[in-house]
């Protein structure tokens, strides 16, 4: 499958440079990070959440978990994990569990955990379980223009 065409087009329009790192199939982000010899804190994972009546992406290090309590406090509304069929509908060009952490490419608001803004390099699944996308922090921030951020992972 490789990188989602929608994601690739968005990255090209933003003028971001990136590398593709093929790896053996892995449906777990921790294993994908191991395959690329990358610390889990540098691998971004996307979690589709429903916040009130809208969907948004919560982006955090793959080594952490979303605190729905923190999200509810910050967003001042009910927040829950989106259902799998919704994820499939919003990301039709991606395998389940490999959605890219770039909500703007899919017309979704994005909130980023502060820990994802600390490192010099970021890695993430680009739409399948066979390819990691790698880019430097400058390009990562360019992709995330307009996204909110705060500490919401545990």
Coordinates of C-alpha atoms in Angstrom, one line a residue:
X1 CA 0.0 0.0 0.0
X2 CA 2.8 2.5 0.9
X3 CA 2.2 6.1 2.0
X4 CA -1.4 7.3 1.6
X5 CA -1.7 9.4 -1.6
X6 CA -3.7 12.0 0.3
X7 CA -0.9 12.3 2.9
X8 CA 1.8 12.4 0.2
X9 CA -0.1 15.2 -1.7
X10 CA -0.5 17.2 1.4
X11 CA 3.2 16.9 2.4
X12 CA 4.1 17.9 -1.2
X13 CA 1.9 21.0 -1.1
X14 CA 3.4 22.0 2.3
X15 CA 6.9 21.6 0.9
X16 CA 8.0 19.2 3.5
X17 CA 10.9 16.8 3.0
X18 CA 10.6 13.3 4.2
X19 CA 12.1 9.8 3.9
X20 CA 10.2 6.6 3.6
X21 CA 11.5 3.7 5.7
X22 CA 10.0 0.3 4.7
X23 CA 9.8 -2.3 7.4
X24 CA 8.3 -5.7 8.0
X25 CA 4.6 -5.7 8.6
X26 CA 3.8 -4.7 12.1
X27 CA 0.4 -3.7 13.5
X28 CA 2.0 -2.4 16.7
X29 CA 3.7 0.9 16.7
X30 CA 6.3 -0.3 19.2
X31 CA 7.4 -3.0 16.8
X32 CA 7.6 -0.6 13.9
X33 CA 9.8 1.7 16.1
X34 CA 12.0 -1.3 16.9
X35 CA 12.3 -2.3 13.3
X36 CA 13.5 1.2 12.4
X37 CA 15.7 1.4 15.5
X38 CA 13.9 4.5 16.7
X39 CA 12.9 5.3 20.3
X40 CA 9.1 5.1 20.9
X41 CA 9.0 8.7 22.1
X42 CA 10.0 9.9 18.5
X43 CA 7.3 7.8 16.8
X44 CA 4.0 9.7 16.6
X45 CA 0.8 7.8 16.7
X46 CA -2.6 9.2 15.8
X47 CA -5.7 8.4 17.8
X48 CA -9.1 9.4 16.3
X49 CA -11.3 10.8 19.0
X50 CA -14.8 12.2 19.1
X51 CA -15.0 15.5 21.0
X52 CA -18.6 16.4 21.4
X53 CA -20.1 16.3 17.8
X54 CA -16.7 16.5 15.9
X55 CA -13.9 14.2 15.2
X56 CA -10.2 15.2 15.7
X57 CA -6.8 13.6 15.8
X58 CA -4.9 13.3 19.1
X59 CA -1.2 12.9 18.3
X60 CA 1.2 11.6 20.9
X61 CA 4.4 9.5 21.3
X62 CA 3.8 5.8 20.5
X63 CA 5.3 5.0 23.9
X64 CA 2.4 6.8 25.7
X65 CA -1.4 6.6 26.1
X66 CA -4.1 9.3 25.7
X67 CA -5.5 10.6 29.0
X68 CA -9.1 11.2 28.1
X69 CA -9.5 12.9 31.5
X70 CA -6.9 15.6 30.4
X71 CA -8.6 15.9 26.9
X72 CA -12.0 16.4 28.5
X73 CA -10.6 19.1 30.8
X74 CA -8.7 20.9 28.0
X75 CA -11.5 20.7 25.4
X76 CA -14.3 21.3 28.0
X77 CA -16.5 18.6 26.5
X78 CA -17.0 14.9 26.4
X79 CA -14.2 13.0 24.6
X80 CA -14.2 9.4 23.6
X81 CA -12.4 7.0 21.3
X82 CA -14.0 7.0 17.8
X83 CA -15.5 3.8 16.6
X84 CA -13.5 1.7 14.1
X85 CA -16.0 2.1 11.3
X86 CA -15.7 5.9 11.6
X87 CA -11.9 5.7 11.4
X88 CA -12.2 3.5 8.2
X89 CA -14.6 6.0 6.6
X90 CA -12.5 9.1 7.4
X91 CA -9.2 7.4 6.3
X92 CA -10.3 5.3 3.3
X93 CA -6.8 5.2 1.9
X94 CA -5.2 3.8 5.1
X95 CA -5.0 0.5 6.9
X96 CA -6.8 0.4 10.2
X97 CA -4.3 1.3 13.0
X98 CA -1.9 3.1 10.6
X99 CA -3.6 6.5 10.2
X100 CA -1.1 9.3 9.7
X101 CA -0.8 11.8 12.5
X102 CA -1.5 14.7 10.2
X103 CA -5.2 15.7 10.6
X104 CA -5.0 18.6 8.2
X105 CA -4.4 16.2 5.3
X106 CA -7.9 14.8 6.0
X107 CA -9.7 18.0 7.0
X108 CA -9.5 17.2 10.7
X109 CA -8.4 19.3 13.6
X110 CA -5.3 18.0 15.4
X111 CA -4.1 18.3 18.9
X112 CA -0.5 17.4 19.6
X113 CA 0.9 16.2 22.9
X114 CA 3.7 18.5 24.0
X115 CA 6.1 15.6 24.0
X116 CA 5.9 15.4 20.2
X117 CA 7.4 18.9 19.9
X118 CA 10.6 18.1 21.8
X119 CA 12.7 15.9 19.5
X120 CA 14.7 16.7 16.4
X121 CA 13.2 13.9 14.3
X122 CA 9.7 12.5 14.1
X123 CA 8.6 9.1 12.6
X124 CA 5.1 7.9 11.9
X125 CA 3.0 5.4 9.9
X126 CA 2.0 6.9 6.6
X127 CA -1.1 4.8 6.0
X128 CA 0.1 1.2 6.1
X129 CA 1.9 -1.1 8.4
X130 CA 4.9 -1.4 6.1
X131 CA 6.3 2.1 5.8
X132 CA 7.4 4.7 8.4
X133 CA 7.7 8.3 7.4
X134 CA 10.7 10.2 8.8
X135 CA 11.2 13.9 8.9
X136 CA 13.0 16.5 10.9
X137 CA 11.2 18.6 13.5
X138 CA 11.1 21.7 11.3
X139 CA 9.2 19.9 8.6
X140 CA 7.0 18.2 11.3
X141 CA 6.0 21.6 12.6
X142 CA 5.2 22.8 9.1
X143 CA 2.8 19.9 8.6
X144 CA 1.1 20.7 12.0
X145 CA 0.5 24.4 11.4
X146 CA -2.6 25.4 13.2
X147 CA -2.8 22.4 15.4
X148 CA -3.3 22.9 19.1
X149 CA -1.0 21.4 21.7
X150 CA -0.8 20.6 25.4
X151 CA 0.3 17.7 27.7
X152 CA -2.4 15.0 27.5
X153 CA -0.5 11.8 27.5
X154 CA 0.4 9.4 30.3

